[in-house]
Amino acid sequence: QVQLVESGGGVVQPGRSLRLSCAASGFTFSRYGMHWVRQAPGKGLEWVAVTIYDGSKEYYADSVRGRFTISRDNSKNTMDLQMNSLRVEDTAVYYCAKGIGYNYGNPLDTWGQGILVTVSS
Amino acid sequence: DIQMTQSPSTLSASVGDRVTITCRASESISVWLAWYQQKPGKAPKLLIHETSSLESGVPSRFSGSGSGTLFTLTISSLQPDDFATYYCQEYNTYSLTFGGGTRVDIK
């Protein structure tokens, strides 16, 4: 079945870096846009970034642009989120999610279980 | 950037009630709107895309309508499994903006 599994979360100090990974299975990964969405504790959903089907374009939320980098490896069916210069306000559960189409502007029909990133001194 | 405003933020209802949640976009998004359901500690679940297209397996008591800037999610007869938080999301642009959420709880 279609599945997304995140890894790499944990506790990190402000200003440090962390890399999240998402492993996909059960679908043709290279045909779909892939996203990261986060949810701060007790708050709503915030879209973070997208990489389109072939990895040739990526887009970011204003809140993370210049600090986070999204990437994908279609040969390994994986997607990463490199998070640099982390801030306390980046503390959240991070979800990997699959778009229903190949491009960026699509609803998200499959989500991972989420992984917690805590930025704290 | 497009802003998405949901109302109400909290809704108390009983099993069997008809429930309507509203989502307003700060500018026209045509029909490019989705609705998600999220239960505590779980990932969101896509219910509806393109304003009114129900995802496979989603009960027919859920329906969506609207266009442009005003959209609604209706649950025709609330069931125990429907108590959750609901989010709208626009996908007219590359940045998928979510509404603030509507928590539906038991009256």
JSON list of C-alpha atoms in Angstrom, two decimals:
[
{"chain": "A", "resi": 1, "resn": "GLN", "atom": "CA", "xyz": [0.00, 0.00, 0.00]},
{"chain": "A", "resi": 2, "resn": "VAL", "atom": "CA", "xyz": [1.00, 3.62, -0.38]},
{"chain": "A", "resi": 3, "resn": "GLN", "atom": "CA", "xyz": [3.21, 4.58, 2.54]},
{"chain": "A", "resi": 4, "resn": "LEU", "atom": "CA", "xyz": [5.41, 7.44, 3.68]},
{"chain": "A", "resi": 5, "resn": "VAL", "atom": "CA", "xyz": [7.76, 7.11, 6.63]},
{"chain": "A", "resi": 6, "resn": "GLU", "atom": "CA", "xyz": [9.64, 10.05, 8.13]},
{"chain": "A", "resi": 7, "resn": "SER", "atom": "CA", "xyz": [12.88, 9.81, 10.07]},
{"chain": "A", "resi": 8, "resn": "GLY", "atom": "CA", "xyz": [15.57, 12.07, 11.49]},
{"chain": "A", "resi": 9, "resn": "GLY", "atom": "CA", "xyz": [13.68, 14.12, 14.04]},
{"chain": "A", "resi": 10, "resn": "GLY", "atom": "CA", "xyz": [14.83, 14.94, 17.54]},
{"chain": "A", "resi": 11, "resn": "VAL", "atom": "CA", "xyz": [15.96, 17.70, 19.86]},
{"chain": "A", "resi": 12, "resn": "VAL", "atom": "CA", "xyz": [18.37, 20.32, 18.56]},
{"chain": "A", "resi": 13, "resn": "GLN", "atom": "CA", "xyz": [19.69, 23.62, 19.87]},
{"chain": "A", "resi": 14, "resn": "PRO", "atom": "CA", "xyz": [18.76, 26.92, 18.23]},
{"chain": "A", "resi": 15, "resn": "GLY", "atom": "CA", "xyz": [21.05, 27.77, 15.35]},
{"chain": "A", "resi": 16, "resn": "ARG", "atom": "CA", "xyz": [21.95, 24.16, 14.67]},
{"chain": "A", "resi": 17, "resn": "SER", "atom": "CA", "xyz": [20.95, 21.90, 11.77]},
{"chain": "A", "resi": 18, "resn": "LEU", "atom": "CA", "xyz": [18.87, 18.78, 11.31]},
{"chain": "A", "resi": 19, "resn": "ARG", "atom": "CA", "xyz": [18.00, 16.66, 8.29]},
{"chain": "A", "resi": 20, "resn": "LEU", "atom": "CA", "xyz": [14.68, 14.89, 7.91]},
{"chain": "A", "resi": 21, "resn": "SER", "atom": "CA", "xyz": [14.09, 12.04, 5.49]},
{"chain": "A", "resi": 22, "resn": "CYS", "atom": "CA", "xyz": [10.96, 10.55, 3.99]},
{"chain": "A", "resi": 23, "resn": "ALA", "atom": "CA", "xyz": [10.91, 7.04, 2.53]},
{"chain": "A", "resi": 24, "resn": "ALA", "atom": "CA", "xyz": [8.12, 6.34, 0.04]},
{"chain": "A", "resi": 25, "resn": "SER", "atom": "CA", "xyz": [6.69, 3.01, -1.08]},
{"chain": "A", "resi": 26, "resn": "GLY", "atom": "CA", "xyz": [3.66, 1.62, -2.86]},
{"chain": "A", "resi": 27, "resn": "PHE", "atom": "CA", "xyz": [3.50, 4.16, -5.70]},
{"chain": "A", "resi": 28, "resn": "THR", "atom": "CA", "xyz": [5.62, 5.52, -8.56]},
{"chain": "A", "resi": 29, "resn": "PHE", "atom": "CA", "xyz": [7.47, 8.15, -6.57]},
{"chain": "A", "resi": 30, "resn": "SER", "atom": "CA", "xyz": [8.95, 9.91, -9.61]},
{"chain": "A", "resi": 31, "resn": "ARG", "atom": "CA", "xyz": [5.51, 10.91, -10.89]},
{"chain": "A", "resi": 32, "resn": "TYR", "atom": "CA", "xyz": [4.40, 13.06, -7.98]},
{"chain": "A", "resi": 33, "resn": "GLY", "atom": "CA", "xyz": [5.14, 16.33, -6.27]},
{"chain": "A", "resi": 34, "resn": "MET", "atom": "CA", "xyz": [6.20, 15.81, -2.67]},
{"chain": "A", "resi": 35, "resn": "HIS", "atom": "CA", "xyz": [5.72, 18.19, 0.23]},
{"chain": "A", "resi": 36, "resn": "TRP", "atom": "CA", "xyz": [6.67, 18.87, 3.81]},
{"chain": "A", "resi": 37, "resn": "VAL", "atom": "CA", "xyz": [3.98, 20.23, 6.12]},
{"chain": "A", "resi": 38, "resn": "ARG", "atom": "CA", "xyz": [4.46, 21.03, 9.80]},
{"chain": "A", "resi": 39, "resn": "GLN", "atom": "CA", "xyz": [2.29, 21.49, 12.85]},
{"chain": "A", "resi": 40, "resn": "ALA", "atom": "CA", "xyz": [3.51, 23.30, 15.94]},
{"chain": "A", "resi": 41, "resn": "PRO", "atom": "CA", "xyz": [2.24, 21.86, 19.24]},
{"chain": "A", "resi": 42, "resn": "GLY", "atom": "CA", "xyz": [-1.45, 22.65, 19.62]},
{"chain": "A", "resi": 43, "resn": "LYS", "atom": "CA", "xyz": [-1.51, 24.69, 16.42]},
{"chain": "A", "resi": 44, "resn": "GLY", "atom": "CA", "xyz": [-2.74, 24.32, 12.85]},
{"chain": "A", "resi": 45, "resn": "LEU", "atom": "CA", "xyz": [-1.09, 23.03, 9.72]},
{"chain": "A", "resi": 46, "resn": "GLU", "atom": "CA", "xyz": [1.61, 25.01, 7.93]},
{"chain": "A", "resi": 47, "resn": "TRP", "atom": "CA", "xyz": [2.90, 24.09, 4.49]},
{"chain": "A", "resi": 48, "resn": "VAL", "atom": "CA", "xyz": [6.72, 24.17, 4.39]},
{"chain": "A", "resi": 49, "resn": "ALA", "atom": "CA", "xyz": [8.07, 23.18, 0.98]},
{"chain": "A", "resi": 50, "resn": "VAL", "atom": "CA", "xyz": [7.47, 21.23, -2.22]},
{"chain": "A", "resi": 51, "resn": "THR", "atom": "CA", "xyz": [9.67, 19.47, -4.76]},
{"chain": "A", "resi": 52, "resn": "ILE", "atom": "CA", "xyz": [8.04, 18.72, -8.10]},
{"chain": "A", "resi": 53, "resn": "TYR", "atom": "CA", "xyz": [8.11, 15.25, -9.65]},
{"chain": "A", "resi": 54, "resn": "ASP", "atom": "CA", "xyz": [11.57, 15.38, -11.22]},
{"chain": "A", "resi": 55, "resn": "GLY", "atom": "CA", "xyz": [13.23, 17.53, -8.59]},
{"chain": "A", "resi": 56, "resn": "SER", "atom": "CA", "xyz": [13.79, 20.37, -11.06]},
{"chain": "A", "resi": 57, "resn": "LYS", "atom": "CA", "xyz": [11.84, 22.94, -9.05]},
{"chain": "A", "resi": 58, "resn": "GLU", "atom": "CA", "xyz": [11.19, 23.55, -5.41]},
{"chain": "A", "resi": 59, "resn": "TYR", "atom": "CA", "xyz": [9.23, 26.16, -3.52]},
{"chain": "A", "resi": 60, "resn": "TYR", "atom": "CA", "xyz": [9.28, 27.26, 0.09]},
{"chain": "A", "resi": 61, "resn": "ALA", "atom": "CA", "xyz": [7.16, 29.03, 2.66]},
{"chain": "A", "resi": 62, "resn": "ASP", "atom": "CA", "xyz": [8.43, 32.50, 3.53]},
{"chain": "A", "resi": 63, "resn": "SER", "atom": "CA", "xyz": [9.09, 31.34, 7.09]},
{"chain": "A", "resi": 64, "resn": "VAL", "atom": "CA", "xyz": [11.75, 28.82, 6.01]},
{"chain": "A", "resi": 65, "resn": "ARG", "atom": "CA", "xyz": [13.09, 30.15, 2.69]},
{"chain": "A", "resi": 66, "resn": "GLY", "atom": "CA", "xyz": [16.85, 30.50, 2.81]},
{"chain": "A", "resi": 67, "resn": "ARG", "atom": "CA", "xyz": [17.19, 28.17, 5.82]},
{"chain": "A", "resi": 68, "resn": "PHE", "atom": "CA", "xyz": [15.54, 24.93, 4.65]},
{"chain": "A", "resi": 69, "resn": "THR", "atom": "CA", "xyz": [16.32, 22.93, 1.52]},
{"chain": "A", "resi": 70, "resn": "ILE", "atom": "CA", "xyz": [14.06, 20.23, 0.09]},
{"chain": "A", "resi": 71, "resn": "SER", "atom": "CA", "xyz": [15.48, 17.54, -2.18]},
{"chain": "A", "resi": 72, "resn": "ARG", "atom": "CA", "xyz": [14.52, 14.16, -3.58]},
{"chain": "A", "resi": 73, "resn": "ASP", "atom": "CA", "xyz": [16.22, 11.06, -4.97]},
{"chain": "A", "resi": 74, "resn": "ASN", "atom": "CA", "xyz": [13.88, 9.31, -7.40]},
{"chain": "A", "resi": 75, "resn": "SER", "atom": "CA", "xyz": [16.26, 6.35, -7.68]},
{"chain": "A", "resi": 76, "resn": "LYS", "atom": "CA", "xyz": [15.83, 5.67, -3.96]},
{"chain": "A", "resi": 77, "resn": "ASN", "atom": "CA", "xyz": [12.22, 6.88, -3.53]},
{"chain": "A", "resi": 78, "resn": "THR", "atom": "CA", "xyz": [13.29, 9.30, -0.84]},
{"chain": "A", "resi": 79, "resn": "MET", "atom": "CA", "xyz": [12.84, 12.97, -0.03]},
{"chain": "A", "resi": 80, "resn": "ASP", "atom": "CA", "xyz": [14.84, 15.04, 2.44]},
{"chain": "A", "resi": 81, "resn": "LEU", "atom": "CA", "xyz": [14.46, 18.33, 4.26]},
{"chain": "A", "resi": 82, "resn": "GLN", "atom": "CA", "xyz": [17.71, 19.95, 5.32]},
{"chain": "A", "resi": 83, "resn": "MET", "atom": "CA", "xyz": [16.96, 22.42, 8.09]},
{"chain": "A", "resi": 84, "resn": "ASN", "atom": "CA", "xyz": [19.66, 24.95, 8.96]},
{"chain": "A", "resi": 85, "resn": "SER", "atom": "CA", "xyz": [19.73, 27.87, 11.40]},
{"chain": "A", "resi": 86, "resn": "LEU", "atom": "CA", "xyz": [16.89, 26.32, 13.35]},
{"chain": "A", "resi": 87, "resn": "ARG", "atom": "CA", "xyz": [14.75, 28.53, 15.55]},
{"chain": "A", "resi": 88, "resn": "VAL", "atom": "CA", "xyz": [12.58, 27.79, 18.55]},
{"chain": "A", "resi": 89, "resn": "GLU", "atom": "CA", "xyz": [9.55, 28.53, 16.37]},
{"chain": "A", "resi": 90, "resn": "ASP", "atom": "CA", "xyz": [10.50, 25.67, 14.03]},
{"chain": "A", "resi": 91, "resn": "THR", "atom": "CA", "xyz": [9.47, 23.24, 16.78]},
{"chain": "A", "resi": 92, "resn": "ALA", "atom": "CA", "xyz": [6.73, 21.09, 15.26]},
{"chain": "A", "resi": 93, "resn": "VAL", "atom": "CA", "xyz": [5.65, 17.72, 14.01]},
{"chain": "A", "resi": 94, "resn": "TYR", "atom": "CA", "xyz": [6.87, 17.53, 10.42]},
{"chain": "A", "resi": 95, "resn": "TYR", "atom": "CA", "xyz": [4.82, 15.54, 7.92]},
{"chain": "A", "resi": 96, "resn": "CYS", "atom": "CA", "xyz": [5.94, 14.23, 4.57]},
{"chain": "A", "resi": 97, "resn": "ALA", "atom": "CA", "xyz": [3.02, 14.28, 2.11]},
{"chain": "A", "resi": 98, "resn": "LYS", "atom": "CA", "xyz": [2.35, 13.24, -1.47]},
{"chain": "A", "resi": 99, "resn": "GLY", "atom": "CA", "xyz": [0.56, 15.52, -3.90]},
{"chain": "A", "resi": 100, "resn": "ILE", "atom": "CA", "xyz": [-2.09, 14.07, -6.18]},
{"chain": "A", "resi": 101, "resn": "GLY", "atom": "CA", "xyz": [-0.29, 15.41, -9.24]},
{"chain": "A", "resi": 102, "resn": "TYR", "atom": "CA", "xyz": [3.19, 15.88, -10.63]},
{"chain": "A", "resi": 103, "resn": "ASN", "atom": "CA", "xyz": [3.45, 19.61, -10.05]},
{"chain": "A", "resi": 104, "resn": "TYR", "atom": "CA", "xyz": [3.38, 21.88, -6.99]},
{"chain": "A", "resi": 105, "resn": "GLY", "atom": "CA", "xyz": [-0.23, 23.06, -6.70]},
{"chain": "A", "resi": 106, "resn": "ASN", "atom": "CA", "xyz": [-2.05, 19.94, -5.61]},
{"chain": "A", "resi": 107, "resn": "PRO", "atom": "CA", "xyz": [-3.90, 18.61, -2.59]},
{"chain": "A", "resi": 108, "resn": "LEU", "atom": "CA", "xyz": [-2.12, 16.03, -0.47]},
{"chain": "A", "resi": 109, "resn": "ASP", "atom": "CA", "xyz": [-3.61, 12.56, -0.55]},
{"chain": "A", "resi": 110, "resn": "THR", "atom": "CA", "xyz": [-1.06, 10.57, 1.45]},
{"chain": "A", "resi": 111, "resn": "TRP", "atom": "CA", "xyz": [0.71, 11.60, 4.63]},
{"chain": "A", "resi": 112, "resn": "GLY", "atom": "CA", "xyz": [3.39, 10.10, 6.79]},
{"chain": "A", "resi": 113, "resn": "GLN", "atom": "CA", "xyz": [2.90, 9.55, 10.49]},
{"chain": "A", "resi": 114, "resn": "GLY", "atom": "CA", "xyz": [4.84, 12.70, 11.31]},
{"chain": "A", "resi": 115, "resn": "ILE", "atom": "CA", "xyz": [8.08, 13.24, 13.19]},
{"chain": "A", "resi": 116, "resn": "LEU", "atom": "CA", "xyz": [8.76, 15.65, 16.02]},
{"chain": "A", "resi": 117, "resn": "VAL", "atom": "CA", "xyz": [11.46, 18.29, 15.80]},
{"chain": "A", "resi": 118, "resn": "THR", "atom": "CA", "xyz": [12.13, 20.20, 19.00]},
{"chain": "A", "resi": 119, "resn": "VAL", "atom": "CA", "xyz": [14.37, 23.25, 18.92]},
{"chain": "A", "resi": 120, "resn": "SER", "atom": "CA", "xyz": [15.41, 24.14, 22.42]},
{"chain": "A", "resi": 121, "resn": "SER", "atom": "CA", "xyz": [18.46, 25.19, 24.36]},
{"chain": "B", "resi": 1, "resn": "ASP", "atom": "CA", "xyz": [0.07, 35.50, -0.23]},
{"chain": "B", "resi": 2, "resn": "ILE", "atom": "CA", "xyz": [-3.45, 34.11, -0.06]},
{"chain": "B", "resi": 3, "resn": "GLN", "atom": "CA", "xyz": [-5.01, 34.01, 3.40]},
{"chain": "B", "resi": 4, "resn": "MET", "atom": "CA", "xyz": [-7.56, 31.34, 4.30]},
{"chain": "B", "resi": 5, "resn": "THR", "atom": "CA", "xyz": [-10.03, 32.08, 7.10]},
{"chain": "B", "resi": 6, "resn": "GLN", "atom": "CA", "xyz": [-12.17, 29.33, 8.60]},
{"chain": "B", "resi": 7, "resn": "SER", "atom": "CA", "xyz": [-15.21, 29.79, 10.76]},
{"chain": "B", "resi": 8, "resn": "PRO", "atom": "CA", "xyz": [-16.15, 28.90, 13.34]},
{"chain": "B", "resi": 9, "resn": "SER", "atom": "CA", "xyz": [-12.92, 27.92, 15.07]},
{"chain": "B", "resi": 10, "resn": "THR", "atom": "CA", "xyz": [-14.83, 25.58, 17.37]},
{"chain": "B", "resi": 11, "resn": "LEU", "atom": "CA", "xyz": [-18.20, 23.98, 16.87]},
{"chain": "B", "resi": 12, "resn": "SER", "atom": "CA", "xyz": [-20.16, 21.96, 19.41]},
{"chain": "B", "resi": 13, "resn": "ALA", "atom": "CA", "xyz": [-22.69, 19.58, 17.93]},
{"chain": "B", "resi": 14, "resn": "SER", "atom": "CA", "xyz": [-24.60, 16.39, 18.60]},
{"chain": "B", "resi": 15, "resn": "VAL", "atom": "CA", "xyz": [-24.73, 13.12, 16.70]},
{"chain": "B", "resi": 16, "resn": "GLY", "atom": "CA", "xyz": [-27.19, 13.52, 13.87]},
{"chain": "B", "resi": 17, "resn": "ASP", "atom": "CA", "xyz": [-26.75, 17.28, 13.53]},
{"chain": "B", "resi": 18, "resn": "ARG", "atom": "CA", "xyz": [-26.12, 18.96, 10.20]},
{"chain": "B", "resi": 19, "resn": "VAL", "atom": "CA", "xyz": [-22.81, 20.81, 10.41]},
{"chain": "B", "resi": 20, "resn": "THR", "atom": "CA", "xyz": [-21.43, 23.49, 8.11]},
{"chain": "B", "resi": 21, "resn": "ILE", "atom": "CA", "xyz": [-17.92, 24.90, 8.16]},
{"chain": "B", "resi": 22, "resn": "THR", "atom": "CA", "xyz": [-16.99, 27.97, 6.12]},
{"chain": "B", "resi": 23, "resn": "CYS", "atom": "CA", "xyz": [-13.67, 28.82, 4.52]},
{"chain": "B", "resi": 24, "resn": "ARG", "atom": "CA", "xyz": [-12.98, 32.20, 2.96]},
{"chain": "B", "resi": 25, "resn": "ALA", "atom": "CA", "xyz": [-10.03, 33.01, 0.70]},
{"chain": "B", "resi": 26, "resn": "SER", "atom": "CA", "xyz": [-8.50, 36.48, 0.59]},
{"chain": "B", "resi": 27, "resn": "GLU", "atom": "CA", "xyz": [-8.59, 36.35, -3.22]},
{"chain": "B", "resi": 28, "resn": "SER", "atom": "CA", "xyz": [-10.18, 34.11, -5.80]},
{"chain": "B", "resi": 29, "resn": "ILE", "atom": "CA", "xyz": [-8.86, 30.55, -5.92]},
{"chain": "B", "resi": 30, "resn": "SER", "atom": "CA", "xyz": [-11.43, 29.33, -8.45]},
{"chain": "B", "resi": 31, "resn": "VAL", "atom": "CA", "xyz": [-12.29, 25.78, -7.30]},
{"chain": "B", "resi": 32, "resn": "TRP", "atom": "CA", "xyz": [-8.81, 24.84, -6.06]},
{"chain": "B", "resi": 33, "resn": "LEU", "atom": "CA", "xyz": [-9.79, 24.04, -2.51]},
{"chain": "B", "resi": 34, "resn": "ALA", "atom": "CA", "xyz": [-9.38, 20.89, -0.43]},
{"chain": "B", "resi": 35, "resn": "TRP", "atom": "CA", "xyz": [-10.71, 19.79, 2.96]},
{"chain": "B", "resi": 36, "resn": "TYR", "atom": "CA", "xyz": [-8.89, 17.60, 5.48]},
{"chain": "B", "resi": 37, "resn": "GLN", "atom": "CA", "xyz": [-9.92, 15.86, 8.67]},
{"chain": "B", "resi": 38, "resn": "GLN", "atom": "CA", "xyz": [-7.43, 15.45, 11.50]},
{"chain": "B", "resi": 39, "resn": "LYS", "atom": "CA", "xyz": [-7.85, 13.48, 14.70]},
{"chain": "B", "resi": 40, "resn": "PRO", "atom": "CA", "xyz": [-5.59, 13.99, 17.74]},
{"chain": "B", "resi": 41, "resn": "GLY", "atom": "CA", "xyz": [-2.14, 12.50, 17.28]},
{"chain": "B", "resi": 42, "resn": "LYS", "atom": "CA", "xyz": [-2.84, 11.51, 13.68]},
{"chain": "B", "resi": 43, "resn": "ALA", "atom": "CA", "xyz": [-1.90, 12.84, 10.28]},
{"chain": "B", "resi": 44, "resn": "PRO", "atom": "CA", "xyz": [-4.52, 14.78, 8.32]},
{"chain": "B", "resi": 45, "resn": "LYS", "atom": "CA", "xyz": [-6.74, 12.86, 5.92]},
{"chain": "B", "resi": 46, "resn": "LEU", "atom": "CA", "xyz": [-7.84, 14.29, 2.59]},
{"chain": "B", "resi": 47, "resn": "LEU", "atom": "CA", "xyz": [-11.64, 14.35, 2.37]},
{"chain": "B", "resi": 48, "resn": "ILE", "atom": "CA", "xyz": [-12.44, 16.54, -0.62]},
{"chain": "B", "resi": 49, "resn": "HIS", "atom": "CA", "xyz": [-10.49, 18.16, -3.42]},
{"chain": "B", "resi": 50, "resn": "GLU", "atom": "CA", "xyz": [-11.42, 20.60, -6.19]},
{"chain": "B", "resi": 51, "resn": "THR", "atom": "CA", "xyz": [-14.11, 22.03, -3.88]},
{"chain": "B", "resi": 52, "resn": "SER", "atom": "CA", "xyz": [-16.56, 19.16, -4.13]},
{"chain": "B", "resi": 53, "resn": "SER", "atom": "CA", "xyz": [-14.84, 15.95, -5.29]},
{"chain": "B", "resi": 54, "resn": "LEU", "atom": "CA", "xyz": [-15.09, 13.36, -2.56]},
{"chain": "B", "resi": 55, "resn": "GLU", "atom": "CA", "xyz": [-12.07, 11.13, -2.04]},
{"chain": "B", "resi": 56, "resn": "SER", "atom": "CA", "xyz": [-12.55, 7.41, -2.40]},
{"chain": "B", "resi": 57, "resn": "GLY", "atom": "CA", "xyz": [-13.88, 5.85, 0.79]},
{"chain": "B", "resi": 58, "resn": "VAL", "atom": "CA", "xyz": [-15.11, 9.12, 2.30]},
{"chain": "B", "resi": 59, "resn": "PRO", "atom": "CA", "xyz": [-18.75, 8.81, 3.43]},
{"chain": "B", "resi": 60, "resn": "SER", "atom": "CA", "xyz": [-21.33, 10.60, 1.32]},
{"chain": "B", "resi": 61, "resn": "ARG", "atom": "CA", "xyz": [-22.52, 12.60, 4.33]},
{"chain": "B", "resi": 62, "resn": "PHE", "atom": "CA", "xyz": [-19.53, 14.85, 3.60]},
{"chain": "B", "resi": 63, "resn": "SER", "atom": "CA", "xyz": [-19.95, 17.41, 0.84]},
{"chain": "B", "resi": 64, "resn": "GLY", "atom": "CA", "xyz": [-18.24, 20.56, -0.33]},
{"chain": "B", "resi": 65, "resn": "SER", "atom": "CA", "xyz": [-19.36, 23.56, -2.31]},
{"chain": "B", "resi": 66, "resn": "GLY", "atom": "CA", "xyz": [-18.36, 27.04, -3.36]},
{"chain": "B", "resi": 67, "resn": "SER", "atom": "CA", "xyz": [-16.09, 28.86, -5.77]},
{"chain": "B", "resi": 68, "resn": "GLY", "atom": "CA", "xyz": [-13.96, 31.95, -5.94]},
{"chain": "B", "resi": 69, "resn": "THR", "atom": "CA", "xyz": [-13.50, 33.07, -2.35]},
{"chain": "B", "resi": 70, "resn": "LEU", "atom": "CA", "xyz": [-16.24, 31.35, -0.33]},
{"chain": "B", "resi": 71, "resn": "PHE", "atom": "CA", "xyz": [-16.43, 27.63, 0.36]},
{"chain": "B", "resi": 72, "resn": "THR", "atom": "CA", "xyz": [-18.28, 25.31, 2.69]},
{"chain": "B", "resi": 73, "resn": "LEU", "atom": "CA", "xyz": [-17.86, 21.81, 4.07]},
{"chain": "B", "resi": 74, "resn": "THR", "atom": "CA", "xyz": [-21.11, 20.19, 5.16]},
{"chain": "B", "resi": 75, "resn": "ILE", "atom": "CA", "xyz": [-21.62, 17.05, 7.18]},
{"chain": "B", "resi": 76, "resn": "SER", "atom": "CA", "xyz": [-25.25, 16.11, 6.65]},
{"chain": "B", "resi": 77, "resn": "SER", "atom": "CA", "xyz": [-25.66, 13.95, 9.75]},
{"chain": "B", "resi": 78, "resn": "LEU", "atom": "CA", "xyz": [-22.79, 14.05, 12.22]},
{"chain": "B", "resi": 79, "resn": "GLN", "atom": "CA", "xyz": [-21.51, 10.65, 13.32]},
{"chain": "B", "resi": 80, "resn": "PRO", "atom": "CA", "xyz": [-19.34, 9.75, 16.34]},
{"chain": "B", "resi": 81, "resn": "ASP", "atom": "CA", "xyz": [-16.33, 9.21, 14.08]},
{"chain": "B", "resi": 82, "resn": "ASP", "atom": "CA", "xyz": [-16.62, 12.77, 12.72]},
{"chain": "B", "resi": 83, "resn": "PHE", "atom": "CA", "xyz": [-15.55, 14.54, 15.90]},
{"chain": "B", "resi": 84, "resn": "ALA", "atom": "CA", "xyz": [-12.22, 15.95, 14.76]},
{"chain": "B", "resi": 85, "resn": "THR", "atom": "CA", "xyz": [-10.55, 19.11, 13.47]},
{"chain": "B", "resi": 86, "resn": "TYR", "atom": "CA", "xyz": [-11.18, 20.13, 9.87]},
{"chain": "B", "resi": 87, "resn": "TYR", "atom": "CA", "xyz": [-8.88, 22.23, 7.71]},
{"chain": "B", "resi": 88, "resn": "CYS", "atom": "CA", "xyz": [-9.41, 23.86, 4.36]},
{"chain": "B", "resi": 89, "resn": "GLN", "atom": "CA", "xyz": [-6.44, 24.35, 2.03]},
{"chain": "B", "resi": 90, "resn": "GLU", "atom": "CA", "xyz": [-6.04, 26.34, -1.16]},
{"chain": "B", "resi": 91, "resn": "TYR", "atom": "CA", "xyz": [-3.82, 25.04, -3.93]},
{"chain": "B", "resi": 92, "resn": "ASN", "atom": "CA", "xyz": [-4.19, 27.80, -6.47]},
{"chain": "B", "resi": 93, "resn": "THR", "atom": "CA", "xyz": [-0.55, 28.79, -5.97]},
{"chain": "B", "resi": 94, "resn": "TYR", "atom": "CA", "xyz": [2.66, 26.97, -5.16]},
{"chain": "B", "resi": 95, "resn": "SER", "atom": "CA", "xyz": [2.24, 27.72, -1.46]},
{"chain": "B", "resi": 96, "resn": "LEU", "atom": "CA", "xyz": [-0.52, 25.56, -0.11]},
{"chain": "B", "resi": 97, "resn": "THR", "atom": "CA", "xyz": [-2.15, 27.77, 2.50]},
{"chain": "B", "resi": 98, "resn": "PHE", "atom": "CA", "xyz": [-4.24, 26.11, 5.17]},
{"chain": "B", "resi": 99, "resn": "GLY", "atom": "CA", "xyz": [-7.09, 27.62, 7.10]},
{"chain": "B", "resi": 100, "resn": "GLY", "atom": "CA", "xyz": [-6.77, 27.84, 10.87]},
{"chain": "B", "resi": 101, "resn": "GLY", "atom": "CA", "xyz": [-8.95, 24.81, 11.48]},
{"chain": "B", "resi": 102, "resn": "THR", "atom": "CA", "xyz": [-12.38, 24.08, 12.92]},
{"chain": "B", "resi": 103, "resn": "ARG", "atom": "CA", "xyz": [-12.63, 21.73, 15.86]},
{"chain": "B", "resi": 104, "resn": "VAL", "atom": "CA", "xyz": [-15.90, 19.82, 15.98]},
{"chain": "B", "resi": 105, "resn": "ASP", "atom": "CA", "xyz": [-16.60, 18.51, 19.44]},
{"chain": "B", "resi": 106, "resn": "ILE", "atom": "CA", "xyz": [-19.44, 16.88, 21.28]},
{"chain": "B", "resi": 107, "resn": "LYS", "atom": "CA", "xyz": [-22.15, 19.12, 22.68]}
]
